[in-house]
Short mmCIF file of C-alpha atoms in Angstrom, two decimals:
data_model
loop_
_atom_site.label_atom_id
_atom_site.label_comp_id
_atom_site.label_asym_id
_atom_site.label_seq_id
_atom_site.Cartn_x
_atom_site.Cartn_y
_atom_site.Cartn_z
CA UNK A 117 -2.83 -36.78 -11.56
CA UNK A 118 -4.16 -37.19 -7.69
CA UNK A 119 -5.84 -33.99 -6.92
CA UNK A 120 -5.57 -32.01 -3.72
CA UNK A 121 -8.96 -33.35 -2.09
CA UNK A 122 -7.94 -33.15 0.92
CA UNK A 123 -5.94 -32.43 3.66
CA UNK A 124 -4.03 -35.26 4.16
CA UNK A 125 -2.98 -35.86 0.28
CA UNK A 126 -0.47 -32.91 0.80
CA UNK A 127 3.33 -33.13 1.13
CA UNK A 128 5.71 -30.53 1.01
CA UNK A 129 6.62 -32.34 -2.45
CA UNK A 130 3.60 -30.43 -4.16
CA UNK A 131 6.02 -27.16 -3.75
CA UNK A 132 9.47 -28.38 -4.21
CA UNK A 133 9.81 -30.41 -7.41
CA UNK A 134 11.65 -28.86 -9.71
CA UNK A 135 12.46 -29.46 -13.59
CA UNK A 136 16.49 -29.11 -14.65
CA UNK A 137 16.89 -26.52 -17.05
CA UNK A 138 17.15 -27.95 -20.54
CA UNK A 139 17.52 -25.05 -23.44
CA UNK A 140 16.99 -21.78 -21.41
CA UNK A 141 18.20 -18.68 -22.21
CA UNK A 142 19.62 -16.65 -19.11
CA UNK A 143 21.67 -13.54 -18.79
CA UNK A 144 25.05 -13.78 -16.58
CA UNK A 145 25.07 -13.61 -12.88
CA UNK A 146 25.47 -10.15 -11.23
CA UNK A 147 24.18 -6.57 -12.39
CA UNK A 148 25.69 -4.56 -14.83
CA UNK A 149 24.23 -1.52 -17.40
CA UNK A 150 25.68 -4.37 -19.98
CA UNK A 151 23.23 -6.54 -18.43
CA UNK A 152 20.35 -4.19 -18.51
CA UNK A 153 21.01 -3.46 -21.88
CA UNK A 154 20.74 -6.88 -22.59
CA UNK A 155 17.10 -7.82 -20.77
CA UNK A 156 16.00 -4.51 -22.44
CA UNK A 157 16.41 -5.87 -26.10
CA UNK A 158 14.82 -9.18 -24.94
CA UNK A 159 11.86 -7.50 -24.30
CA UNK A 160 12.01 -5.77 -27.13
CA UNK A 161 11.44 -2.24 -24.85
CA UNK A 162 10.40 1.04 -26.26
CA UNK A 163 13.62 4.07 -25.92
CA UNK A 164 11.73 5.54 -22.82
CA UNK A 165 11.47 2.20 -20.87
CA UNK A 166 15.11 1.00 -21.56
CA UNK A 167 16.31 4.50 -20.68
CA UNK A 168 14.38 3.59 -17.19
CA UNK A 169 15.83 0.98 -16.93
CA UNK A 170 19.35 2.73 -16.85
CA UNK A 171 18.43 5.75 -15.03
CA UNK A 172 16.89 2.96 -12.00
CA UNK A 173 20.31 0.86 -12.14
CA UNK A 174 22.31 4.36 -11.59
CA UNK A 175 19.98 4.72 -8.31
CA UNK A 176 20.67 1.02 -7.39
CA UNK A 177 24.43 1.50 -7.14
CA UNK A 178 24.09 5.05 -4.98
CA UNK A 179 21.24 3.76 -2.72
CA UNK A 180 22.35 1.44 0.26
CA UNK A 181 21.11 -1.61 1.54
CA UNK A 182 18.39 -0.96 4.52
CA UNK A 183 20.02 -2.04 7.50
CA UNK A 184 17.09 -1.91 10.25
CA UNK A 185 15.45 -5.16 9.52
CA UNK A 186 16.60 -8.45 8.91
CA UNK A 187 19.76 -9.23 7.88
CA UNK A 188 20.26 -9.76 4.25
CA UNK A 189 24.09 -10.97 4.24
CA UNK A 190 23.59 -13.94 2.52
CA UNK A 191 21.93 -12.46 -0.75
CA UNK A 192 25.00 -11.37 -3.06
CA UNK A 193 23.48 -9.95 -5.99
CA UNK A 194 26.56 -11.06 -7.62
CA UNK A 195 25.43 -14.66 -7.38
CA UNK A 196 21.93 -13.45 -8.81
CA UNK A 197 20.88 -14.08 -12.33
CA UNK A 198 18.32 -11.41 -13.22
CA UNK A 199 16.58 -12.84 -15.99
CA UNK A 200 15.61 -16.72 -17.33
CA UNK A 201 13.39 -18.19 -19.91
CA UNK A 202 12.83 -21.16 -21.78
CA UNK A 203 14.87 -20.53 -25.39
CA UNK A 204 11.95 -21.70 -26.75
CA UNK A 205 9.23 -19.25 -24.83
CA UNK A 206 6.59 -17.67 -26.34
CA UNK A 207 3.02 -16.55 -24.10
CA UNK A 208 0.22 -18.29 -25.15
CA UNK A 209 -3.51 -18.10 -24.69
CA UNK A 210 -3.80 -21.78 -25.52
CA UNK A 211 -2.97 -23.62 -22.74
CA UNK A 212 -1.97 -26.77 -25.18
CA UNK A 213 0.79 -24.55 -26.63
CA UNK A 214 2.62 -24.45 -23.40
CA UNK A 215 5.96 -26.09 -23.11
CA UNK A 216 5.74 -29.56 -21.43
CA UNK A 217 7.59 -29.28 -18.44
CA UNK A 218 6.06 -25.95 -17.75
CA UNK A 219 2.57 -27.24 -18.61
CA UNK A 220 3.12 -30.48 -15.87
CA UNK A 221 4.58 -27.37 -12.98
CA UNK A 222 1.24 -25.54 -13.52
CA UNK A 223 -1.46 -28.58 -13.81
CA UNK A 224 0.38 -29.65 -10.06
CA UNK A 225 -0.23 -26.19 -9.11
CA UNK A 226 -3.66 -26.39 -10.08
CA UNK A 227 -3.85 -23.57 -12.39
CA UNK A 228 -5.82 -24.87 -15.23
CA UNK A 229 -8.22 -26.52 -12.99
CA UNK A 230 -8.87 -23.03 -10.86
CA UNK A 231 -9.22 -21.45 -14.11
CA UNK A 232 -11.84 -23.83 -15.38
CA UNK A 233 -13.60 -24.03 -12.04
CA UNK A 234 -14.19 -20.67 -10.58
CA UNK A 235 -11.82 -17.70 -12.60
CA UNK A 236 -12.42 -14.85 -14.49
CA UNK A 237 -8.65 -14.96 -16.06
CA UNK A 238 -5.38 -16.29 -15.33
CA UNK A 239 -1.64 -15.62 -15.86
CA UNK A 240 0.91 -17.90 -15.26
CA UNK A 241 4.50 -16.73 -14.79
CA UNK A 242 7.59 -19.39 -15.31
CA UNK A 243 11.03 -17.58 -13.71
CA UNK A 244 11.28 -14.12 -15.64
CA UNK A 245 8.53 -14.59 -18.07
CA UNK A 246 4.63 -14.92 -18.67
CA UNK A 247 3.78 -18.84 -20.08
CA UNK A 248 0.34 -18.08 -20.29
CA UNK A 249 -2.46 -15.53 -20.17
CA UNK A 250 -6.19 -15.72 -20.51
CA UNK A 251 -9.46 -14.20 -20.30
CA UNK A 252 -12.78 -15.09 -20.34
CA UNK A 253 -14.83 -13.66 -23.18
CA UNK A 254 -17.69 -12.18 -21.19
CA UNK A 255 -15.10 -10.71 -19.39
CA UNK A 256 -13.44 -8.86 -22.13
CA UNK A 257 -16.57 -8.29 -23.61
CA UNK A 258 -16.95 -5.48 -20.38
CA UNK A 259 -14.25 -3.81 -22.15
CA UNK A 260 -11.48 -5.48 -18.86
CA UNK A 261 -8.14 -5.54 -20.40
CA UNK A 262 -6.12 -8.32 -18.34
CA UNK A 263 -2.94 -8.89 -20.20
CA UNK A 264 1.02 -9.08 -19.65
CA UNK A 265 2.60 -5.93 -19.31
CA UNK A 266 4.66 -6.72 -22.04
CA UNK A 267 2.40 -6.45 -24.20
CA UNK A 268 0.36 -3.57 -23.52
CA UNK A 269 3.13 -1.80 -23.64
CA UNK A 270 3.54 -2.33 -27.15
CA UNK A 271 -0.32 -1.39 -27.91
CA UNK A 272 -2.81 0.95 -27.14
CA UNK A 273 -1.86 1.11 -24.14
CA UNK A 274 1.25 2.08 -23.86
CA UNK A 275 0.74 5.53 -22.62
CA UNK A 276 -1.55 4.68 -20.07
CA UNK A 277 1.49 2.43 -18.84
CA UNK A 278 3.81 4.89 -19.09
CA UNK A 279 2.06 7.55 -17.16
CA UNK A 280 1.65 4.86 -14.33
CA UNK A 281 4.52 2.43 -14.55
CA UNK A 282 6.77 3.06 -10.89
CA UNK A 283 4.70 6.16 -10.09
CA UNK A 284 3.86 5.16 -6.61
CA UNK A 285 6.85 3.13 -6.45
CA UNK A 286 9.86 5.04 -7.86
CA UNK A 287 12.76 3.51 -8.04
CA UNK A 288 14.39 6.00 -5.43
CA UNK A 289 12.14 4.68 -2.70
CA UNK A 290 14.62 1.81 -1.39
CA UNK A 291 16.94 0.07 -3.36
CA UNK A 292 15.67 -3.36 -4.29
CA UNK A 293 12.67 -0.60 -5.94
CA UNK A 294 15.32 0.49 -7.93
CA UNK A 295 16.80 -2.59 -8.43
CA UNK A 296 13.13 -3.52 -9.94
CA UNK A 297 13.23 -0.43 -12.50
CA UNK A 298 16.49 -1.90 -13.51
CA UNK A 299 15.54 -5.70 -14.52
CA UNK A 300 11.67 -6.31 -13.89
CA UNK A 301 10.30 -8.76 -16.11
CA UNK A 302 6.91 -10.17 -16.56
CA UNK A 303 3.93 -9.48 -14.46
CA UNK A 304 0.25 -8.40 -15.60
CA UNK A 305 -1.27 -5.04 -16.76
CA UNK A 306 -5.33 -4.49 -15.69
CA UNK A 307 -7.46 -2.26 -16.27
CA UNK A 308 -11.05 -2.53 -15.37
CA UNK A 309 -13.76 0.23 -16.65
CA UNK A 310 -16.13 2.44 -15.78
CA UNK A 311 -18.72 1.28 -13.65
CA UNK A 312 -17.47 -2.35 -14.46
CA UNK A 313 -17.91 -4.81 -12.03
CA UNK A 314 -15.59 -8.32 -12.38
CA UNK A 315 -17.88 -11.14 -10.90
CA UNK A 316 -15.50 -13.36 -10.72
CA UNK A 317 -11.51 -12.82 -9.62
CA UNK A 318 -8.65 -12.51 -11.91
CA UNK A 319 -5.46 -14.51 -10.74
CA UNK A 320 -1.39 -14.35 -11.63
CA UNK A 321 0.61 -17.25 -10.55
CA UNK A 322 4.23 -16.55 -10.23
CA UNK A 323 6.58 -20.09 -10.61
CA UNK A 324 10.19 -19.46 -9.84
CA UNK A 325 12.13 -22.76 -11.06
CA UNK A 326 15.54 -21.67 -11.05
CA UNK A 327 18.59 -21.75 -8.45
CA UNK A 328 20.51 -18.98 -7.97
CA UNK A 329 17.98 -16.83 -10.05
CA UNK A 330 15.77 -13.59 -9.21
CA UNK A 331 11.99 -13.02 -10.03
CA UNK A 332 11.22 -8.89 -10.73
CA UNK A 333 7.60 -9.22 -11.87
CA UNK A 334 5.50 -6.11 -11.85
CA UNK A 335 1.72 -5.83 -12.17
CA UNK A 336 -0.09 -2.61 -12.62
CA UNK A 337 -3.26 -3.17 -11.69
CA UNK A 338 -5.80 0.33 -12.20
CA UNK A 339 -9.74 -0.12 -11.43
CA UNK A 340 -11.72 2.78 -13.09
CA UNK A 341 -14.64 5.01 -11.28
CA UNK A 342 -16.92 3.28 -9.63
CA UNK A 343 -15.48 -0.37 -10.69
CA UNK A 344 -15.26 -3.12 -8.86
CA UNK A 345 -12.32 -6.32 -8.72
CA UNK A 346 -10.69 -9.02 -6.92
CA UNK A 347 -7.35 -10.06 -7.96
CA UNK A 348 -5.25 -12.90 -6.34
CA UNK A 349 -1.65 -13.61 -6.70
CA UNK A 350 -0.34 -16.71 -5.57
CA UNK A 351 3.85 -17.81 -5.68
CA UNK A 352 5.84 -20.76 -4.85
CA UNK A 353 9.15 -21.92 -5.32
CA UNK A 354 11.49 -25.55 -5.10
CA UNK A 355 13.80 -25.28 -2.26
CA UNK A 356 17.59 -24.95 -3.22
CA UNK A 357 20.98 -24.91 -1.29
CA UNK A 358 21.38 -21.33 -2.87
CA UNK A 359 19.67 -18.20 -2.62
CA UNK A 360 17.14 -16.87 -4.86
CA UNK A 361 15.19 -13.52 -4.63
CA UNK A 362 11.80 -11.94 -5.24
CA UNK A 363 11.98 -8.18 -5.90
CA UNK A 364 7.96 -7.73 -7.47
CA UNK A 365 6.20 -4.14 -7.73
CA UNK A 366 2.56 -4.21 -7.29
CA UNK A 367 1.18 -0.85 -8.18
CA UNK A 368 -2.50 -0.53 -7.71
CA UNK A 369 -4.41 2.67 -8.43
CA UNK A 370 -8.58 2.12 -7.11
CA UNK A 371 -10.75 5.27 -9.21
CA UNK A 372 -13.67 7.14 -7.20
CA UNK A 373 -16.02 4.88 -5.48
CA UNK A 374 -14.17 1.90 -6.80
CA UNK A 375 -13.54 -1.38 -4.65
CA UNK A 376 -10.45 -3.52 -5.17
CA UNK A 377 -9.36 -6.27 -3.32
CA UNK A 378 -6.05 -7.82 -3.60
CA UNK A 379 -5.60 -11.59 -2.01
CA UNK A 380 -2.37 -13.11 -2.09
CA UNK A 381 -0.75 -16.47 -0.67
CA UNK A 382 3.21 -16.70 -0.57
CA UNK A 383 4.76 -20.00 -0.44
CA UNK A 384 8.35 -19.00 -1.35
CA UNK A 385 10.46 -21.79 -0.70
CA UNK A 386 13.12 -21.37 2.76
CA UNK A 387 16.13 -20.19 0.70
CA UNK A 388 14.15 -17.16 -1.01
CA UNK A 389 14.70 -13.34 0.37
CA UNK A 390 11.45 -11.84 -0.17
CA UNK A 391 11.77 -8.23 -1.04
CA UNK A 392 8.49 -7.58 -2.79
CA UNK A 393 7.02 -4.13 -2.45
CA UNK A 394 3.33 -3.44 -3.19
CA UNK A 395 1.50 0.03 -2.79
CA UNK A 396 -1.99 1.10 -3.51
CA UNK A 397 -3.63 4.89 -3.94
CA UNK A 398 -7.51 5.20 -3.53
CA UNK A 399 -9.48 8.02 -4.75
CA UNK A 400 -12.32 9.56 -3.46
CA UNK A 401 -15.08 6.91 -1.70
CA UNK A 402 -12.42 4.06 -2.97
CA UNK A 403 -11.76 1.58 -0.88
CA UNK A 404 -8.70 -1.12 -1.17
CA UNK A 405 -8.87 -4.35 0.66
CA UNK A 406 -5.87 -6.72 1.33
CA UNK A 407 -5.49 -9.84 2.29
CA UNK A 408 -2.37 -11.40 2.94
CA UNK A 409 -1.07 -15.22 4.05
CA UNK A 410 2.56 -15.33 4.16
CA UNK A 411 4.04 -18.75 4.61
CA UNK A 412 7.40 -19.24 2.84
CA UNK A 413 10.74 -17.32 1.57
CA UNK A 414 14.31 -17.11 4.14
CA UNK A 415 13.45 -13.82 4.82
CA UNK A 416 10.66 -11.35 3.95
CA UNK A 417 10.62 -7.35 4.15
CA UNK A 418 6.73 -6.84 2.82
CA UNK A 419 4.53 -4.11 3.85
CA UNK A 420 1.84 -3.40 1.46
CA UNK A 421 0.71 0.38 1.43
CA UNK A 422 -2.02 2.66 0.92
CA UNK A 423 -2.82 5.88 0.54
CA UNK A 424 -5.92 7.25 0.93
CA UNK A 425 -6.14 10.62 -0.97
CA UNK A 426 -9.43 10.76 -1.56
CA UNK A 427 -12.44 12.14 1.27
CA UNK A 428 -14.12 9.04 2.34
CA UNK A 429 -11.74 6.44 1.19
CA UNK A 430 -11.25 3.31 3.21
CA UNK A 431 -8.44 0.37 3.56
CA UNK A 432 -8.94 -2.79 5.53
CA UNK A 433 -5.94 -5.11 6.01
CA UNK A 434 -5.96 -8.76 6.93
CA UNK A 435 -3.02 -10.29 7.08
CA UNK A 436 -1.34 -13.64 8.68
CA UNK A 437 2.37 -14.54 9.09
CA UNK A 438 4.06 -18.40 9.89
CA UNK A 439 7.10 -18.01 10.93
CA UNK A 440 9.45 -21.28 11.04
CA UNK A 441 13.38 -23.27 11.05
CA UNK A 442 15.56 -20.62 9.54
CA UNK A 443 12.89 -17.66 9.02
CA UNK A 444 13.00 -14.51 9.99
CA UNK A 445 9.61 -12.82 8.38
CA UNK A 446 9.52 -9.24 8.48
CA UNK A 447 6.20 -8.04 7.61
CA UNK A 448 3.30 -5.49 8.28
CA UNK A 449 1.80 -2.15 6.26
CA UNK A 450 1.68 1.29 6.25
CA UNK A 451 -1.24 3.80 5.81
CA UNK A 452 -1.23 7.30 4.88
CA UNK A 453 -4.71 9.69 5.53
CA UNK A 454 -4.65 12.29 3.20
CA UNK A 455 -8.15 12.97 2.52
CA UNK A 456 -10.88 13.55 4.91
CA UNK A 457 -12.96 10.99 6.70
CA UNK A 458 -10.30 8.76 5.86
CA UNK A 459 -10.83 5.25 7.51
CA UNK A 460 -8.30 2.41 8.13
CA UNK A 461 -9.17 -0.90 9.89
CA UNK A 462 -5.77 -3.53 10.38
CA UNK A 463 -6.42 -6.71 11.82
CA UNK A 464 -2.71 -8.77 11.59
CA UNK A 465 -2.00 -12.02 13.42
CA UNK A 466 1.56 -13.82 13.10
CA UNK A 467 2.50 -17.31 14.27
CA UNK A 468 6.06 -18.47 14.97
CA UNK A 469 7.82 -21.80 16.00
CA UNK A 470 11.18 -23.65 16.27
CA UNK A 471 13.07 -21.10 16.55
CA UNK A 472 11.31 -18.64 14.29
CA UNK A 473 11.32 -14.63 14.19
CA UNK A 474 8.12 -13.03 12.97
CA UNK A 475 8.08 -8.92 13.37
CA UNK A 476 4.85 -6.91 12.88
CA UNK A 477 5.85 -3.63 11.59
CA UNK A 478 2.75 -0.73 11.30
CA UNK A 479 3.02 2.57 10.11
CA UNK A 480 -0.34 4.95 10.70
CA UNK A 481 0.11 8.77 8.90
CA UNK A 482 -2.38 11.15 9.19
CA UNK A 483 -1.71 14.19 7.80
CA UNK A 484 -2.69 17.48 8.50
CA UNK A 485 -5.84 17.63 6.29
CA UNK A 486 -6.93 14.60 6.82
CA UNK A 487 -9.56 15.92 9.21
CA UNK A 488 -12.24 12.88 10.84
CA UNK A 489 -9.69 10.15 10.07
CA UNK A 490 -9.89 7.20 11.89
CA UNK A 491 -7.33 4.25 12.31
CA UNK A 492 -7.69 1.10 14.10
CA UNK A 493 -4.51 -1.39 14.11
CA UNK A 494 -5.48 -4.61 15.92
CA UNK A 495 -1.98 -7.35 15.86
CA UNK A 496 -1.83 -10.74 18.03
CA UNK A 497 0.93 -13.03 17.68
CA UNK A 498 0.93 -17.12 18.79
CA UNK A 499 4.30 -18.33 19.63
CA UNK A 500 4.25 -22.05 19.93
CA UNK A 501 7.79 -22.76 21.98
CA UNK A 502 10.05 -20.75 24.00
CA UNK A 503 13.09 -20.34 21.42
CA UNK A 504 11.03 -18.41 18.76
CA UNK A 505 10.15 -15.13 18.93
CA UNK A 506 7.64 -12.96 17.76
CA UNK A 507 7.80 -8.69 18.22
CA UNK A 508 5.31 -5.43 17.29
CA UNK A 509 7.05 -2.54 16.08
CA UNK A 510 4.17 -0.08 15.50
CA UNK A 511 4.69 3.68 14.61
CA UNK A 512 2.08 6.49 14.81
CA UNK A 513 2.45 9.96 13.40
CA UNK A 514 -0.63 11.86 13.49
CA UNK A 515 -0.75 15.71 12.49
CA UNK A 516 -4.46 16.93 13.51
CA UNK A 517 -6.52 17.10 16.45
CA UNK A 518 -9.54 15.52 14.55
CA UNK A 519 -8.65 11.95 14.64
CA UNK A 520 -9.36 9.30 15.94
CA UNK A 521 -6.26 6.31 15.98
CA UNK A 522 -5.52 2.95 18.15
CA UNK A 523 -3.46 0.45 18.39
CA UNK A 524 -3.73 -2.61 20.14
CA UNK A 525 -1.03 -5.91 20.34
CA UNK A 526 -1.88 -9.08 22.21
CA UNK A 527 1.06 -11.72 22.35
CA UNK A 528 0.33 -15.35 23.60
CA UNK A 529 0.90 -19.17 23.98
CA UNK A 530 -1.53 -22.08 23.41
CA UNK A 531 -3.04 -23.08 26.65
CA UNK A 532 -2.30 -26.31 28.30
CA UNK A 533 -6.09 -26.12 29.20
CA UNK A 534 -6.86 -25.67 25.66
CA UNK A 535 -5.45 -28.97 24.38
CA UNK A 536 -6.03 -30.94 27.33
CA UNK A 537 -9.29 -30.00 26.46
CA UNK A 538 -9.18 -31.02 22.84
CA UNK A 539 -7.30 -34.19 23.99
CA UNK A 540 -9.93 -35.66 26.36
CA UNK A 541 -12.04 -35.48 23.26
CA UNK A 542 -9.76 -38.25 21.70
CA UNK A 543 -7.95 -35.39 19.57
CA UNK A 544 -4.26 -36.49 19.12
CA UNK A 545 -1.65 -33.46 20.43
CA UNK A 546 -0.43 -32.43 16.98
CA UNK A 547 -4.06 -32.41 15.53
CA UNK A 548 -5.37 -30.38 19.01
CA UNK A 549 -2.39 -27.82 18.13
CA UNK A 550 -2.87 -27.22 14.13
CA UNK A 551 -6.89 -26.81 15.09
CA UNK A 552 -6.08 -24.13 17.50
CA UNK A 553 -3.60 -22.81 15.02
CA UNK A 554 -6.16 -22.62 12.08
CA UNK A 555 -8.45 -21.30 14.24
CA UNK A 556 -6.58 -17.99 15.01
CA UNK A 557 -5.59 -17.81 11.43
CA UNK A 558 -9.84 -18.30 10.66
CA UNK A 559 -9.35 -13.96 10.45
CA UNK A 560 -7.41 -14.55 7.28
CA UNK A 561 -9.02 -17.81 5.62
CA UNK A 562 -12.78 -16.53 5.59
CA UNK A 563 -11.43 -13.46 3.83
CA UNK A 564 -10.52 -15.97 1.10
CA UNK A 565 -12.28 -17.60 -1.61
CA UNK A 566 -12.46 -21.45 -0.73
CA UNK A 567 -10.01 -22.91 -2.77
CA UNK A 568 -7.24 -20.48 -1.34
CA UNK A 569 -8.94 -20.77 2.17
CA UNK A 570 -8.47 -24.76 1.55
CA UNK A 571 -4.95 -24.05 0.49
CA UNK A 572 -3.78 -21.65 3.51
CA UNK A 573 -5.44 -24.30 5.91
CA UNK A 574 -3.23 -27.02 4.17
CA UNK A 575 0.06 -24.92 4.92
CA UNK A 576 -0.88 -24.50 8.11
CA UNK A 577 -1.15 -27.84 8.49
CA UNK A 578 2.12 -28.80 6.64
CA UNK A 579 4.41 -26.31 8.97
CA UNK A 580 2.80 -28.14 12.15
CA UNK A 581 3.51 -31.33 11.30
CA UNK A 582 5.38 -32.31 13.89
CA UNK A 583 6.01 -29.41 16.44
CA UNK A 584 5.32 -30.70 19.27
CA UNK A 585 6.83 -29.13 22.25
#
């Protein structure tokens, strides 16, 4: 297979073959408690999870859709199969055990070779169910469980799951959350010990392969006192003439004086809605780090969040948006200061072209004894064209005198200096354009380890191939 040297050896091709679905097992379109009934016995669920399950699908049907940000008219759960798997699916920790077809989606992706080259452990996620799951031995040998949640579920960890699973993200926060209690499916359970700190970064790659379906997988992520991890999540999908939707929970709970940092690239295909919610809570001295490329999916509602309830904790955000054709990306974060000498630093850029609608949403609370918190949200946004758009939707609400909170939004063009500039150095206009391009998305890249950094670089270049304009 020709590897991804390169640049110019990729095509949007890498992202949307797809493989026809030849003896899967799948659940009937729509939602119903028969349904949920039905994904709960596939999984094989203990009483208190499938009785979740239920009590999260009676809060789906009374909670009503959101109707301040993008439209979502086009997604008719109706049309939406909630759960898909090869009939012959089993996870493995072999990779030679995988199923062919699946195998051949993930060696294009790159997984195996990523694994081999520079990660501590890998899952790989095919439409509603884990493929594959590994760790490295010196890994486990720190006592790091990295598993599907499946699984620990069933073992020693069950309680531990139960005590966390859709605690910071109940299923009455907003109703795809519920939705999520209802049919999620797949995802990875961590936990990393004591004083334990991963060298190298864990990853879960997320394939959705079939039209008209959903993916609901939830990863439960908990680094111990004084521990130390970085995780990375990465997601694509073919294109289709139908809609398909995300709906993930990422709950991540960072111990005392524990670092975690959470990197994820989304390459959703243009017919996906994007309804993924992801929330962090960080203990005393803690500190949570995001970093976020968003690239693909219809339309996205996505604001990672974190509160900081311990004194001293700390949350940096770095996060980039490209907004094209037929997207309207809603995306941003929100930060809550509970504890004192609380510190938040965002730094959020968004890009957006033919035609494209990129919001920045913020949300900064400080609350009343959160005494010495500070807050810094720093958003710029690159239009490339006069018929997209690009907007900054920030909201403050601060409850003590003793803070200290800004917010700053810059909105531009590229010069016509800049690549006349770049031109007179024998730079073709399309070339002078993506190098300015990656070069206000550098924020985002540097944050990421090389491979990724390589990989966000090549998207950039793949959505401005050809705007010129």
């Amino acid at each position: 297979m020709k590897e991804r040297s390169v640049i110019e050896d990729v095509s949007r091709e890498f992202y949307d073959f797809r493989y026809e679905e030849k003896d899967y097992y799948k659940v009937d379109e729509g939602l119903s408690a028969e349904i949920v009934e039905q994904i709960s016995k596939e999984k094989n669920d203990p009483d208190w999870m499938r009785e979740f399950r239920l009590r999260s699908l009676e809060q789906y049907n009374k909670i009503r859709v959101p109707e301040w940000g993008p439209s979502i008219d086009g997604l008719n759960m109706d049309n939406i199969v909630t759960y898909v798997r090869p009939k012959d699916n089993k996870m493995s920790a072999d990779w030679n055990e995988v199923p062919e077809d699946i195998k051949e989606t993930f060696e294009k992706l790159g997984i195996p070779k990523a694994e081999r080259e520079g990660l501590a452990g890998v899952g790989a996620q095919y439409d509603s169910e884990l493929v594959y799951h590994n760790v490295r031995e010196e890994v486990a040998a720190q006592g790091v469980i990295y598993t599907d949640l499946e699984s620990a579920m069933h073992g020693p960890y069950e309680q531990m799951i139960k005590d966390h699973f859709m605690k910071l993200v109940p299923p009455s926060d907003h109703k795809f959350a519920a939705l999520h209690g209802a049919v999620w499916s797949g995802g990875s359970f961590v936990y990393v010990p004591k004083g334990v700190t991963v060298e190298i970064p864990l990853q879960s790659y997320f394939r959705l392969n079939a039209p008209g379906a959903g993916q609901f997988e939830h990863t439960l992520i908990i680094v111990d006192e004084g521990a130390n991890l970085h995780f990375i999540e990465g997601c694509s999908a073919p294109k289709y003439n139908v809609a398909n939707l995300h709906a993930g929970c990422v709950e991540l709970f960072v111990g005392k004086n524990a670092t975690l940092r959470y990197s994820t690239i989304e390459n959703w295909s243009k017919n996906m809605y994007n309804l993924n919610t992801k929330r962090a809570i960080v203990e005393e001295g803690g500190k949570m780090q995001w970093v976020s490329g968003s690239f693909g999916s219809h339309v996205s509602y996505l604001y990672p969040m974190t509160i900081l309830k311990g004194d001293d904790s700390q949350m940096e955000y770095t996060g980039i948006t490209f907004a094209g054709s037929g997207q309207n990306l809603d995306t941003g974060m929100k930060v809550v200061h509970t504890g004192k000498d609380t510190k938040s630093v965002v730094s959020a850029k968004s890009i957006s072209k033919d035609g494209g609608i990129s919001t920045f949403r913020s949300a900064v609370v400080v609350n009343h004894d959160a005494k010495g918190a500070k807050s810094s949200v720093d958003c710029a946004s690159l239009m490339l064209d006069d018929i997209s758009r690009s907007d900054t939707i920030p909201s403050m609400d601060v409850r003590t005198d003793d803070a200290d909170v800004g917010h700053e939004a810059k909105i531009g063009r590229i010069s016509d200096e800049a690549i006349f500039y770049l031109m007179s150095r024998g730079i073709s206009e399309e070339d002078a354009r993506t190098m300015i391009v990656s070069g206000f998305a550098d924020d985002v890249s540097k944050e990421l380890p090389l491979e990724y950094a390589v990989e966000m670089n090549n998207l950039i270049r793949l959505e401005m191939k050809g705007s010129i304009g």
